[in-house]
Coordinates of C-alpha atoms in Angstrom, one line a residue:
Chain A
M865 CA 17.9 57.5 -35.1
A866 CA 19.6 57.4 -31.8
G867 CA 19.1 53.9 -30.7
S868 CA 21.0 53.9 -27.4
I869 CA 19.4 54.0 -24.0
P870 CA 19.5 57.5 -22.7
A871 CA 21.2 58.0 -19.4
S872 CA 18.9 59.3 -16.7
A873 CA 20.4 62.8 -16.5
T874 CA 21.2 63.6 -20.1
A875 CA 20.0 61.6 -23.1
S876 CA 22.2 59.9 -25.7
V877 CA 24.8 61.7 -27.7
T878 CA 24.8 59.4 -30.7
A879 CA 22.4 61.5 -32.6
A880 CA 24.9 64.3 -32.7
A881 CA 27.0 62.5 -35.4
V882 CA 24.0 62.2 -37.7
P883 CA 23.6 65.2 -40.0
R884 CA 20.4 67.3 -39.7
V885 CA 17.6 65.6 -41.6
G886 CA 14.2 67.2 -41.7
P887 CA 11.2 65.4 -43.3
W888 CA 11.8 67.4 -46.5
Q889 CA 15.4 66.5 -46.8
E890 CA 14.5 62.9 -46.2
A891 CA 11.9 63.0 -49.0
W892 CA 14.4 64.5 -51.3
R893 CA 16.9 61.7 -50.4
R894 CA 14.2 59.1 -51.3
F895 CA 13.2 61.0 -54.4
R896 CA 16.8 60.8 -55.7
K897 CA 16.7 57.0 -55.5
H898 CA 14.0 57.0 -58.2
R899 CA 16.2 57.3 -61.3
L900 CA 13.5 57.8 -63.9
A901 CA 12.0 60.6 -61.8
V902 CA 15.3 62.4 -61.5
V903 CA 15.9 62.1 -65.3
S904 CA 12.3 63.4 -65.8
L905 CA 13.0 66.3 -63.4
V906 CA 16.0 67.3 -65.5
I907 CA 14.1 67.0 -68.7
L908 CA 11.2 69.0 -67.4
S909 CA 13.5 71.7 -66.0
L910 CA 15.2 71.9 -69.4
L911 CA 11.7 72.3 -71.1
V912 CA 10.7 75.0 -68.7
L913 CA 14.0 76.8 -69.1
A914 CA 13.7 76.5 -72.9
V915 CA 10.2 78.0 -73.1
L916 CA 11.2 80.7 -70.6
V917 CA 14.5 81.9 -72.1
G918 CA 14.2 80.2 -75.6
P919 CA 12.3 83.0 -77.2
F920 CA 15.1 85.4 -76.3
A921 CA 17.8 83.2 -77.7
W922 CA 15.9 82.0 -80.8
R923 CA 14.9 85.4 -82.1
L924 CA 12.8 84.4 -85.2
P925 CA 9.3 85.9 -84.8
I926 CA 6.4 83.5 -84.4
D927 CA 4.3 85.2 -87.0
E928 CA 6.6 86.2 -89.8
I929 CA 5.0 84.9 -93.0
D930 CA 7.4 83.8 -95.6
F931 CA 5.8 82.1 -98.7
T932 CA 9.2 81.2 -100.1
A933 CA 9.7 78.8 -97.2
R934 CA 6.4 77.0 -97.0
L935 CA 6.1 73.5 -95.3
E936 CA 9.9 73.1 -95.2
G937 CA 11.3 70.2 -93.3
P938 CA 13.9 70.7 -90.5
S939 CA 17.0 72.6 -91.6
W940 CA 19.6 74.8 -89.9
A941 CA 17.5 77.9 -90.6
H942 CA 14.3 76.3 -89.2
P943 CA 15.3 73.3 -86.9
M944 CA 11.7 72.2 -86.6
G945 CA 10.7 73.2 -90.2
T946 CA 8.0 75.7 -91.2
D947 CA 4.3 75.6 -91.5
D948 CA 2.0 76.4 -94.5
L949 CA 2.6 80.1 -94.1
G950 CA 6.4 79.7 -93.8
Q951 CA 6.3 80.5 -90.0
D952 CA 9.1 79.1 -88.0
I953 CA 7.8 76.1 -85.9
L954 CA 10.6 76.2 -83.3
A955 CA 9.7 79.7 -82.4
R956 CA 6.0 78.8 -82.3
V957 CA 6.7 75.7 -80.2
L958 CA 8.8 77.7 -77.7
Y959 CA 6.1 80.4 -77.4
G960 CA 3.3 77.9 -77.3
G961 CA 5.1 76.0 -74.5
R962 CA 4.8 79.1 -72.3
I963 CA 1.1 79.1 -72.6
S964 CA 0.7 75.3 -72.3
L965 CA 2.9 75.1 -69.2
A966 CA 1.4 78.2 -67.7
V967 CA -2.1 76.8 -68.2
G968 CA -1.0 73.5 -66.7
F969 CA 0.5 75.0 -63.6
A970 CA -2.2 77.6 -63.1
A971 CA -5.0 75.1 -63.6
M972 CA -3.3 72.8 -61.1
M973 CA -3.2 75.6 -58.6
V974 CA -6.9 76.1 -59.0
A975 CA -7.6 72.4 -58.7
I976 CA -5.4 72.0 -55.6
F977 CA -6.9 75.1 -53.9
V978 CA -10.5 74.0 -54.5
G979 CA -9.7 70.4 -53.7
V980 CA -7.9 71.1 -50.4
L981 CA -10.6 73.6 -49.4
V982 CA -13.4 71.2 -50.0
G983 CA -11.6 68.2 -48.6
A984 CA -10.4 70.0 -45.5
V985 CA -13.9 71.4 -44.7
A986 CA -15.5 68.0 -45.3
G987 CA -12.8 66.3 -43.3
M988 CA -13.0 68.6 -40.3
A989 CA -16.7 69.2 -40.2
G990 CA -18.0 65.6 -40.8
G991 CA -21.7 64.9 -40.5
R992 CA -24.0 66.7 -42.9
I993 CA -21.5 69.2 -44.3
D994 CA -19.2 66.3 -45.2
A995 CA -22.1 64.3 -46.8
G996 CA -23.1 67.4 -48.8
L997 CA -19.7 68.2 -50.0
M998 CA -19.0 64.6 -51.0
W999 CA -22.3 64.5 -52.9
L1000 CA -21.1 67.6 -54.8
T1001 CA -17.8 65.9 -55.5
D1002 CA -19.5 62.8 -56.8
L1003 CA -21.7 65.0 -58.9
F1004 CA -18.7 66.7 -60.5
L1005 CA -17.0 63.3 -61.1
S1006 CA -20.0 62.0 -63.0
L1007 CA -20.4 65.0 -65.3
P1008 CA -19.4 64.4 -68.9
Q1009 CA -16.4 66.8 -69.0
L1010 CA -15.6 67.5 -72.6
P1011 CA -19.1 68.5 -73.8
L1012 CA -19.5 70.7 -70.7
L1013 CA -16.1 72.3 -71.3
L1014 CA -17.1 73.1 -74.9
L1015 CA -20.4 74.5 -73.8
I1016 CA -18.9 76.7 -71.1
I1017 CA -16.3 78.1 -73.4
Y1018 CA -18.8 78.7 -76.1
L1019 CA -21.1 80.6 -73.7
F1020 CA -18.5 82.7 -71.8
R1021 CA -15.6 83.3 -74.1
D1022 CA -16.9 86.4 -75.8
A1023 CA -18.1 88.0 -72.6
L1024 CA -14.8 87.5 -70.8
T1025 CA -12.8 88.5 -73.9
Q1026 CA -14.5 91.8 -74.0
V1027 CA -13.5 92.6 -70.5
V1028 CA -9.8 91.6 -70.3
G1029 CA -8.8 91.1 -73.9
P1030 CA -8.7 87.9 -76.0
E1031 CA -5.5 86.2 -74.8
L1032 CA -5.9 86.8 -71.1
G1033 CA -9.6 86.2 -71.2
V1034 CA -9.3 82.8 -72.7
F1035 CA -6.4 82.0 -70.4
I1036 CA -8.5 82.8 -67.3
L1037 CA -11.5 80.9 -68.6
I1038 CA -9.5 77.8 -69.6
V1039 CA -7.6 77.8 -66.3
I1040 CA -10.7 78.1 -64.2
I1041 CA -12.7 75.5 -66.0
I1042 CA -9.8 72.9 -66.3
G1043 CA -9.0 73.5 -62.6
G1044 CA -12.7 73.4 -61.8
F1045 CA -13.0 70.0 -63.3
N1046 CA -9.9 68.5 -61.7
W1047 CA -10.3 69.1 -58.0
M1048 CA -12.4 66.1 -57.1
Q1049 CA -9.6 63.6 -56.6
V1050 CA -7.7 66.0 -54.5
A1051 CA -10.8 66.7 -52.3
R1052 CA -11.3 63.0 -51.7
L1053 CA -7.6 62.5 -50.9
V1054 CA -7.5 65.4 -48.5
R1055 CA -10.8 64.4 -46.8
A1056 CA -9.5 60.9 -46.2
Q1057 CA -6.2 62.2 -44.9
F1058 CA -8.1 64.5 -42.5
F1059 CA -10.2 61.7 -41.2
S1060 CA -7.2 59.6 -40.2
L1061 CA -5.0 62.5 -39.1
R1062 CA -7.5 64.2 -36.8
E1063 CA -7.7 61.1 -34.6
K1064 CA -3.9 61.0 -34.3
E1065 CA -2.5 61.6 -30.8
F1066 CA -0.4 64.5 -31.8
V1067 CA -3.5 66.3 -32.9
E1068 CA -5.2 65.4 -29.6
A1069 CA -2.2 66.7 -27.8
A1070 CA -2.5 70.0 -29.5
R1071 CA -6.2 70.1 -28.7
A1072 CA -5.4 69.4 -25.1
L1073 CA -3.0 72.3 -25.2
G1074 CA -5.9 74.5 -26.2
A1075 CA -5.0 75.0 -29.9
S1076 CA -7.7 76.6 -32.0
R1077 CA -9.3 74.7 -34.9
M1078 CA -7.4 76.9 -37.4
R1079 CA -4.1 76.0 -35.7
L1080 CA -4.9 72.3 -35.7
V1081 CA -5.6 72.4 -39.4
L1082 CA -2.8 74.7 -40.5
R1083 CA 0.0 73.4 -38.2
H1084 CA -0.8 69.8 -37.5
I1085 CA -3.2 68.2 -40.0
L1086 CA -2.5 69.9 -43.4
P1087 CA 1.3 69.7 -43.4
N1088 CA 1.0 65.9 -42.8
A1089 CA -1.7 65.6 -45.5
M1090 CA 0.3 67.3 -48.2
G1091 CA 2.4 64.3 -49.4
P1092 CA -0.4 62.7 -51.5
V1093 CA -1.7 66.1 -52.5
I1094 CA 1.7 67.1 -54.0
V1095 CA 1.6 63.8 -55.9
A1096 CA -1.9 64.5 -57.2
A1097 CA -0.8 68.0 -58.1
T1098 CA 1.9 66.8 -60.5
I1099 CA -0.6 64.5 -62.2
D1100 CA -3.0 67.4 -62.4
I1101 CA -0.5 69.5 -64.3
A1102 CA -0.2 66.8 -66.9
A1103 CA -4.0 66.4 -67.1
A1104 CA -4.4 70.2 -67.5
I1105 CA -1.8 70.3 -70.3
I1106 CA -3.6 67.5 -72.1
A1107 CA -7.0 69.2 -71.5
E1108 CA -5.7 72.5 -72.9
S1109 CA -4.3 70.7 -75.9
T1110 CA -7.6 68.9 -76.5
L1111 CA -9.5 72.2 -76.3
S1112 CA -7.1 73.9 -78.7
F1113 CA -7.2 70.9 -81.0
L1114 CA -10.9 71.2 -81.2
G1115 CA -10.5 74.8 -82.1
L1116 CA -12.1 76.1 -78.9
G1117 CA -9.0 77.2 -77.0
F1118 CA -6.9 80.3 -77.6
P1119 CA -7.5 82.5 -80.7
P1120 CA -6.0 81.1 -83.9
D1121 CA -3.0 83.4 -83.9
V1122 CA -1.8 82.2 -80.5
P1123 CA 0.2 79.1 -81.0
T1124 CA -0.3 76.7 -78.1
W1125 CA 0.9 73.2 -78.5
G1126 CA -2.6 71.9 -79.0
R1127 CA -3.3 74.6 -81.5
L1128 CA -0.2 73.7 -83.5
L1129 CA -1.4 70.1 -83.7
F1130 CA -4.9 71.4 -84.8
D1131 CA -3.3 73.5 -87.6
A1132 CA -1.0 70.6 -88.6
K1133 CA -3.6 67.9 -88.9
D1134 CA -4.6 68.7 -92.5
N1135 CA -1.0 68.5 -93.6
L1136 CA 0.1 65.3 -91.9
D1137 CA 0.7 63.5 -95.2
F1138 CA 3.3 65.8 -96.6
A1139 CA 4.5 67.9 -93.5
P1140 CA 4.6 65.4 -90.6
H1141 CA 7.3 67.5 -88.9
W1142 CA 4.7 70.1 -88.2
A1143 CA 2.7 67.8 -85.9
I1144 CA 5.6 65.7 -84.6
F1145 CA 7.5 68.4 -82.8
P1146 CA 4.7 70.0 -80.8
G1147 CA 3.3 66.5 -80.2
A1148 CA 6.6 65.3 -78.9
M1149 CA 6.7 68.3 -76.6
I1150 CA 3.4 67.4 -75.1
F1151 CA 4.4 63.8 -74.8
L1152 CA 7.7 64.6 -73.2
T1153 CA 6.2 67.1 -70.7
V1154 CA 3.3 64.9 -69.6
L1155 CA 5.5 61.8 -69.4
S1156 CA 8.2 63.4 -67.3
I1157 CA 5.6 65.0 -65.0
N1158 CA 4.0 61.6 -64.5
F1159 CA 7.4 60.1 -63.6
I1160 CA 8.1 62.9 -61.2
G1161 CA 4.7 62.2 -59.6
D1162 CA 5.8 58.6 -59.3
G1163 CA 9.0 59.5 -57.6
L1164 CA 7.3 61.9 -55.3
R1165 CA 4.9 59.2 -54.3
D1166 CA 7.8 56.9 -53.3
A1167 CA 9.5 59.8 -51.6
F1168 CA 6.5 60.7 -49.4
D1169 CA 5.3 57.2 -48.6
P1170 CA 7.3 56.1 -45.5
R1171 CA 6.0 52.6 -45.8
R1172 CA 7.7 52.1 -49.1
V1173 CA 11.2 50.8 -48.6
V1174 CA 13.7 52.5 -50.8
A1175 CA 17.1 50.9 -51.2
S1176 CA 19.7 53.2 -49.6
Chain B
M140 CA -10.6 65.6 2.9
A141 CA -10.3 69.2 1.9
Q142 CA -11.6 70.2 -1.5
P143 CA -10.1 67.7 -4.0
L144 CA -8.2 69.0 -7.0
L145 CA -10.3 66.9 -9.3
S146 CA -13.6 65.4 -8.6
V147 CA -15.5 63.2 -11.0
R148 CA -19.1 62.0 -10.4
N149 CA -21.3 59.7 -12.4
L150 CA -19.2 60.2 -15.6
V151 CA -20.9 58.5 -18.5
K152 CA -19.8 58.2 -22.1
R153 CA -21.8 56.3 -24.7
F154 CA -20.7 56.0 -28.3
P155 CA -23.5 55.6 -30.8
V156 CA -23.3 52.6 -33.1
R157 CA -24.8 53.5 -36.5
G158 CA -26.0 50.9 -38.9
G159 CA -28.3 50.3 -41.9
I160 CA -28.7 52.4 -45.0
L161 CA -30.0 55.5 -43.1
R162 CA -27.1 55.3 -40.6
R163 CA -29.4 55.5 -37.7
V164 CA -28.2 54.9 -34.2
V165 CA -28.9 51.2 -33.7
D166 CA -26.9 50.6 -30.5
Q167 CA -24.6 52.2 -28.0
V168 CA -21.2 51.3 -26.6
H169 CA -21.2 52.0 -22.9
A170 CA -17.6 53.0 -22.7
V171 CA -17.8 54.7 -19.4
D172 CA -20.8 53.9 -17.2
G173 CA -20.9 56.0 -14.1
V174 CA -17.4 56.6 -13.0
G175 CA -16.6 58.7 -9.9
F176 CA -13.5 59.4 -7.9
D177 CA -11.6 62.3 -6.2
L178 CA -8.0 63.2 -6.7
A179 CA -6.2 65.4 -4.2
A180 CA -3.4 67.8 -5.0
G181 CA 0.0 66.1 -5.2
E182 CA -1.6 62.7 -5.3
T183 CA -1.2 59.9 -7.8
L184 CA -4.3 57.9 -8.5
G185 CA -3.7 54.7 -10.6
L186 CA -6.5 53.6 -12.9
V187 CA -6.2 49.9 -13.9
G188 CA -8.3 47.5 -15.9
E189 CA -8.1 45.4 -18.9
S190 CA -8.2 46.7 -22.5
G191 CA -11.4 48.2 -23.5
C192 CA -12.8 48.8 -20.0
G193 CA -12.9 52.6 -20.5
K194 CA -9.8 53.8 -18.8
S195 CA -8.5 56.0 -21.6
T196 CA -12.0 57.2 -22.4
T197 CA -12.4 58.3 -18.8
G198 CA -9.1 60.3 -19.0
R199 CA -10.1 62.0 -22.3
C200 CA -13.6 62.8 -21.0
I201 CA -12.0 64.6 -18.0
L202 CA -10.0 66.8 -20.4
R203 CA -13.0 67.1 -22.7
L204 CA -11.0 65.7 -25.6
I205 CA -14.1 63.5 -25.8
E206 CA -17.3 65.1 -24.8
P207 CA -18.9 63.1 -21.9
T208 CA -22.5 62.1 -22.3
S209 CA -23.4 63.0 -18.8
G210 CA -21.9 63.3 -15.3
E211 CA -19.9 65.9 -13.5
V212 CA -16.2 66.8 -13.6
R213 CA -15.0 69.5 -11.2
F214 CA -11.5 70.9 -11.3
E215 CA -10.7 73.0 -8.2
G216 CA -14.4 73.3 -7.8
R217 CA -15.1 74.6 -11.3
D218 CA -17.4 72.6 -13.5
V219 CA -15.2 71.6 -16.4
R220 CA -18.2 70.5 -18.5
A221 CA -19.8 73.9 -18.4
L222 CA -16.7 75.8 -19.7
T223 CA -16.5 77.2 -23.1
G224 CA -14.1 79.1 -25.3
N225 CA -11.5 81.0 -23.3
E226 CA -12.3 79.4 -20.0
L227 CA -11.9 76.0 -21.5
S228 CA -8.6 77.1 -23.1
A229 CA -7.5 78.5 -19.7
I230 CA -8.3 75.3 -17.8
R231 CA -6.2 73.4 -20.3
R232 CA -3.2 75.1 -18.8
D233 CA -4.0 73.2 -15.6
M234 CA -4.7 69.8 -17.0
Q235 CA -2.4 68.1 -19.4
I236 CA -2.1 64.6 -20.9
I237 CA 0.8 62.3 -21.8
F238 CA 0.1 59.6 -24.4
Q239 CA 0.8 56.0 -24.7
D240 CA 2.4 55.8 -28.2
P241 CA 5.5 58.1 -28.4
F242 CA 5.6 57.6 -32.1
A243 CA 2.1 58.9 -32.8
S244 CA 2.0 61.7 -30.2
L245 CA 4.6 64.0 -31.8
N246 CA 3.9 65.8 -35.1
P247 CA 6.5 64.4 -37.5
R248 CA 6.7 67.7 -39.4
M249 CA 7.6 69.9 -36.5
T250 CA 10.9 70.3 -34.7
V251 CA 11.1 69.4 -31.1
G252 CA 11.5 73.1 -30.3
A253 CA 8.3 73.9 -32.2
I254 CA 6.4 71.0 -30.5
I255 CA 7.3 72.1 -27.0
G256 CA 7.1 75.8 -27.8
E257 CA 3.6 75.6 -29.3
A258 CA 2.1 75.5 -25.8
L259 CA 3.9 78.7 -24.9
E260 CA 2.8 80.2 -28.1
I261 CA -0.9 79.3 -27.7
H262 CA -1.0 80.6 -24.1
R263 CA 1.3 83.5 -24.8
L264 CA 3.7 82.4 -22.1
A265 CA 6.7 83.9 -23.8
K266 CA 7.0 87.4 -25.2
T267 CA 9.8 87.0 -27.6
R268 CA 11.2 84.2 -29.6
R269 CA 14.4 84.2 -27.6
E270 CA 12.4 83.9 -24.3
R271 CA 10.5 81.0 -25.8
E272 CA 13.6 79.2 -26.9
A273 CA 15.1 79.7 -23.4
K274 CA 12.0 78.2 -21.8
V275 CA 12.0 75.3 -24.2
A276 CA 15.7 74.7 -23.5
D277 CA 14.9 74.7 -19.7
L278 CA 12.1 72.2 -20.3
L279 CA 14.3 69.9 -22.3
E280 CA 16.9 69.9 -19.5
T281 CA 14.1 69.2 -16.9
V282 CA 13.1 66.0 -18.7
G283 CA 16.7 64.9 -19.2
L284 CA 17.3 66.0 -22.8
R285 CA 19.8 68.4 -24.2
P286 CA 18.8 72.0 -25.3
D287 CA 20.4 71.4 -28.7
H288 CA 17.9 68.7 -29.4
M289 CA 15.5 71.6 -30.1
S290 CA 16.2 71.8 -33.8
R291 CA 15.7 68.0 -34.4
F292 CA 12.7 66.2 -35.7
P293 CA 10.9 63.5 -33.7
H294 CA 12.0 60.7 -35.9
E295 CA 15.6 61.2 -34.8
F296 CA 14.8 60.1 -31.3
S297 CA 14.2 56.8 -29.6
G298 CA 11.0 55.8 -27.9
G299 CA 12.1 56.8 -24.4
Q300 CA 13.4 60.1 -25.6
R301 CA 10.2 60.8 -27.5
Q302 CA 8.2 60.1 -24.4
R303 CA 10.4 62.7 -22.6
I304 CA 9.6 65.2 -25.3
G305 CA 5.9 64.4 -24.7
I306 CA 6.3 65.0 -21.0
A307 CA 8.2 68.3 -21.7
R308 CA 5.3 69.5 -23.9
A309 CA 2.8 68.7 -21.1
L310 CA 5.0 70.5 -18.6
A311 CA 5.3 73.6 -20.8
V312 CA 2.1 75.2 -19.4
S313 CA 2.9 74.3 -15.8
P314 CA -0.1 72.2 -15.2
K315 CA -1.4 71.0 -11.8
L316 CA -2.8 67.7 -13.1
I317 CA -1.3 65.4 -15.7
I318 CA -3.3 62.5 -17.1
C319 CA -0.8 59.8 -18.0
D320 CA -2.5 57.5 -20.5
E321 CA -0.4 54.4 -20.3
P322 CA 2.8 56.4 -20.6
V323 CA 5.2 53.5 -20.4
S324 CA 3.3 50.6 -22.0
A325 CA 5.0 51.1 -25.3
L326 CA 8.5 51.3 -23.9
D327 CA 11.2 48.7 -23.1
V328 CA 11.3 47.6 -19.5
S329 CA 14.6 49.4 -18.9
I330 CA 13.3 52.6 -20.3
Q331 CA 10.0 52.2 -18.4
A332 CA 11.9 52.6 -15.1
Q333 CA 13.6 55.7 -16.3
V334 CA 10.4 57.4 -17.4
I335 CA 8.6 56.4 -14.1
N336 CA 11.5 57.8 -12.1
L337 CA 11.4 61.0 -14.2
L338 CA 7.6 61.3 -13.5
E339 CA 8.2 60.8 -9.8
D340 CA 11.0 63.4 -9.8
L341 CA 8.8 65.9 -11.6
Q342 CA 5.9 65.3 -9.2
E343 CA 8.1 66.1 -6.3
K344 CA 9.6 69.2 -8.0
F345 CA 6.4 70.7 -9.3
G346 CA 3.8 69.3 -6.9
L347 CA 1.9 67.6 -9.7
S348 CA -1.1 65.3 -9.5
Y349 CA -1.2 62.3 -11.7
L350 CA -4.1 60.2 -13.0
F351 CA -2.0 57.3 -14.0
I352 CA -3.8 55.0 -16.4
A353 CA -2.2 51.6 -17.0
H354 CA -2.7 47.9 -17.3
D355 CA 0.6 46.9 -15.7
L356 CA -0.3 46.4 -12.1
S357 CA 3.3 46.4 -10.8
V358 CA 4.0 49.8 -12.4
V359 CA 0.8 51.2 -10.9
E360 CA 1.6 49.8 -7.4
H361 CA 5.0 51.5 -7.6
I362 CA 3.9 55.0 -8.6
S363 CA 0.3 55.3 -7.1
D364 CA -0.9 56.5 -3.7
R365 CA -4.3 55.1 -4.4
V366 CA -5.5 52.7 -7.1
A367 CA -8.9 52.5 -8.8
V368 CA -9.8 49.2 -10.6
M369 CA -12.2 49.5 -13.6
Y370 CA -14.3 46.8 -15.2
L371 CA -16.5 47.4 -18.2
G372 CA -16.9 51.1 -17.7
R373 CA -17.3 51.1 -13.9
I374 CA -15.0 51.4 -11.0
V375 CA -15.3 48.3 -8.8
E376 CA -12.7 49.1 -6.1
I377 CA -10.7 52.1 -4.9
A378 CA -8.2 51.9 -2.1
A379 CA -4.8 53.0 -1.0
S380 CA -2.2 51.3 -3.1
R381 CA -0.8 49.2 -0.2
D382 CA -4.3 48.1 1.1
L383 CA -5.5 47.1 -2.4
Y384 CA -2.5 45.0 -3.1
A385 CA -2.4 43.4 0.4
E386 CA -6.1 42.8 0.7
P387 CA -8.2 43.1 -2.4
L388 CA -11.9 42.9 -1.7
H389 CA -13.5 42.8 -5.1
P390 CA -13.3 39.3 -6.8
Y391 CA -12.2 41.0 -10.0
T392 CA -9.3 42.8 -8.3
E393 CA -8.4 39.4 -6.7
A394 CA -8.3 37.7 -10.1
L395 CA -6.3 40.6 -11.6
L396 CA -3.7 40.6 -8.8
S397 CA -3.3 36.9 -8.9
A398 CA -2.2 37.2 -12.6
V399 CA 0.7 39.5 -11.8
P400 CA 3.9 37.4 -12.2
I401 CA 6.1 37.0 -9.1
P402 CA 9.8 37.3 -9.8
D403 CA 10.5 34.1 -8.0
P404 CA 10.2 30.8 -9.9
T405 CA 10.0 28.6 -6.7
L406 CA 6.9 30.4 -5.4
K407 CA 3.7 29.1 -6.6
R408 CA 0.4 30.8 -6.2
D409 CA -3.2 30.0 -6.8
R410 CA -4.1 31.8 -9.9
I411 CA -7.8 32.7 -10.1
R412 CA -8.7 32.0 -13.7
L413 CA -11.7 33.9 -14.8
Q414 CA -14.3 32.0 -16.9
G415 CA -15.4 33.3 -20.3
D416 CA -14.6 36.5 -22.2
L417 CA -15.0 40.1 -21.4
P418 CA -18.7 40.8 -22.2
S419 CA -19.4 43.3 -25.0
P420 CA -19.7 46.9 -23.7
M421 CA -22.4 47.3 -26.3
N422 CA -24.6 45.0 -24.3
P423 CA -23.2 44.9 -20.7
P424 CA -24.6 42.3 -18.3
S425 CA -27.4 43.4 -16.0
G426 CA -26.9 44.0 -12.3
C427 CA -23.2 43.8 -11.4
H428 CA -21.3 43.9 -14.7
F429 CA -18.9 41.3 -13.4
H430 CA -21.5 38.6 -12.4
T431 CA -21.1 36.6 -15.6
R432 CA -17.5 35.7 -14.7
C433 CA -17.6 36.1 -10.9
P434 CA -16.7 33.0 -8.8
I435 CA -18.9 34.1 -5.9
A436 CA -21.9 35.6 -7.7
E437 CA -25.3 34.9 -6.2
K438 CA -28.3 34.2 -8.4
D439 CA -31.1 36.8 -8.2
L440 CA -28.9 39.2 -6.4
C441 CA -25.8 40.0 -8.5
D442 CA -27.5 39.6 -11.8
T443 CA -30.4 41.9 -11.0
R444 CA -29.2 44.6 -8.7
V445 CA -26.3 47.0 -9.4
P446 CA -24.0 46.9 -6.3
E447 CA -23.6 50.1 -4.4
F448 CA -20.2 51.6 -4.1
R449 CA -19.5 51.5 -0.4
E450 CA -16.7 52.4 1.9
V451 CA -16.3 49.1 3.7
R452 CA -13.1 49.9 5.4
P453 CA -11.6 53.4 6.0
A454 CA -10.8 54.8 2.6
H455 CA -11.4 51.4 1.0
W456 CA -14.3 51.5 -1.4
V457 CA -15.8 48.5 -3.2
A458 CA -18.8 47.8 -5.3
C459 CA -19.8 44.2 -4.5
H460 CA -22.8 42.6 -2.8
K461 CA -20.9 39.8 -1.3
R462 CA -17.8 41.5 0.1
G463 CA -17.3 43.9 2.9

């Protein structure tokens, strides 16, 4: 920051030497100081890249049954081994990763959208609307999630499947219900941010200029509230991937022929004694993904929190 | 006096205090308790008083950033409190505000160009992007910054520079009145003088009126034509700046002025030390708000009857039973 005293006519020139740093560049600079987060970002990028282009490079089909190669351990032909039908696990893990990650990101989007909406309305309106929305938030927080998830899927899976097909139907259903059960923390965060930000002088200044409510929210309050929301979003992705795995593991997720990571674990559980590789590889993928997303969330929190001193 | 630019009468703002499980209103903070004054075009009215006496609330009530509880605010004869929607938005082109804290008053996620240009955008004062940028560049030069500062973010500037940005934002809509809410209290003394000089230059150039809120009496004396002294939500004295400083009439003004340091260590002066603390605005004293600390208060008069605001000398108004 230019620290010198500005001359009365033209202000200081010292700032000219400093390169352009916007808030986002500054956040990125701080994020890079968090070594684990950077490593995690690399790992997660590799994982995403692998599931996106992997199936084109590793061309073994996910559903080719080969009884001559049942429950084989890792080999050059099958780097992650095969399952009880002789299907290649690497191909299935790569394909399943697409679904697991897609569910994770999509459910996060749903959670953030609902959370920001509820939080913003509560934070702007205050009074009774705020009290009502927070009551709703608390209600959702106190619901027993897993039994409810199972019940909803049990009730609606068939109806939705008939309309849009089994894979897409289950995908939409799972994304909506996982997202629909994960927005509460975001809503509370956003509401708290709104309460403090709307009293800030720069918001008052915008009001004094005659800015509409919409402009206040979109230009002044929301951009300044997004830091903690982005952190919460990363954690939500991890939570959604775990939730999807849990559902699939309980046999209530995608149809049996769609290999998500959770489904692979579900299929592998009866063969743990003599084919541990079957469970280890998809399990490791879930573990790696969730761990690296959590570290990235950690790094983002440091990056967005200006009070936290990061060694330069 | 001809029609004043701004005329405030009996302005009252009470904040409810909620308590208990049902969050019922259990008490009220009398932040502003019947304030009235006139402000002429091109004039600077200083508003002084200690922290918590309602100075800033008064300023914000005039702009309707806070809705007043009751009272009348007229700007060029129009009743500001009755305005809605577009009319309110329109009058905000005429009245602007500069804030105390230059670090909180600029949106950290917007560039300086966007911050200043926003006013032009809201009121559609520039047709094209290029025109808007040209106007922002002009404004930056007017407040002593360089046009290429436009693409920078607030955190790249010092406190004094940020205050200049805040001033440029207020100027963008070419207002007639600017409410300066302690605009220099957060700045170094050397920077204070620069910002004060800038405000004076701008007043001359654009014919602005200022309502200058401050607690630094020497700054107020320097910039104001007239000064109003506030105590616990009420104005106790209004006079031309010179008269007030030469001959304060209200005992509170006397005490306040005797606390201003004199830049001469050999001079000694009798300081009037007020007894006790500022009473709570939740439960202000009866009668004259100042009687609990007043050296000349009279029993059964000052503690029971609210003193009338009287013009005891030409253009010198005071609210005291004992003086004038």
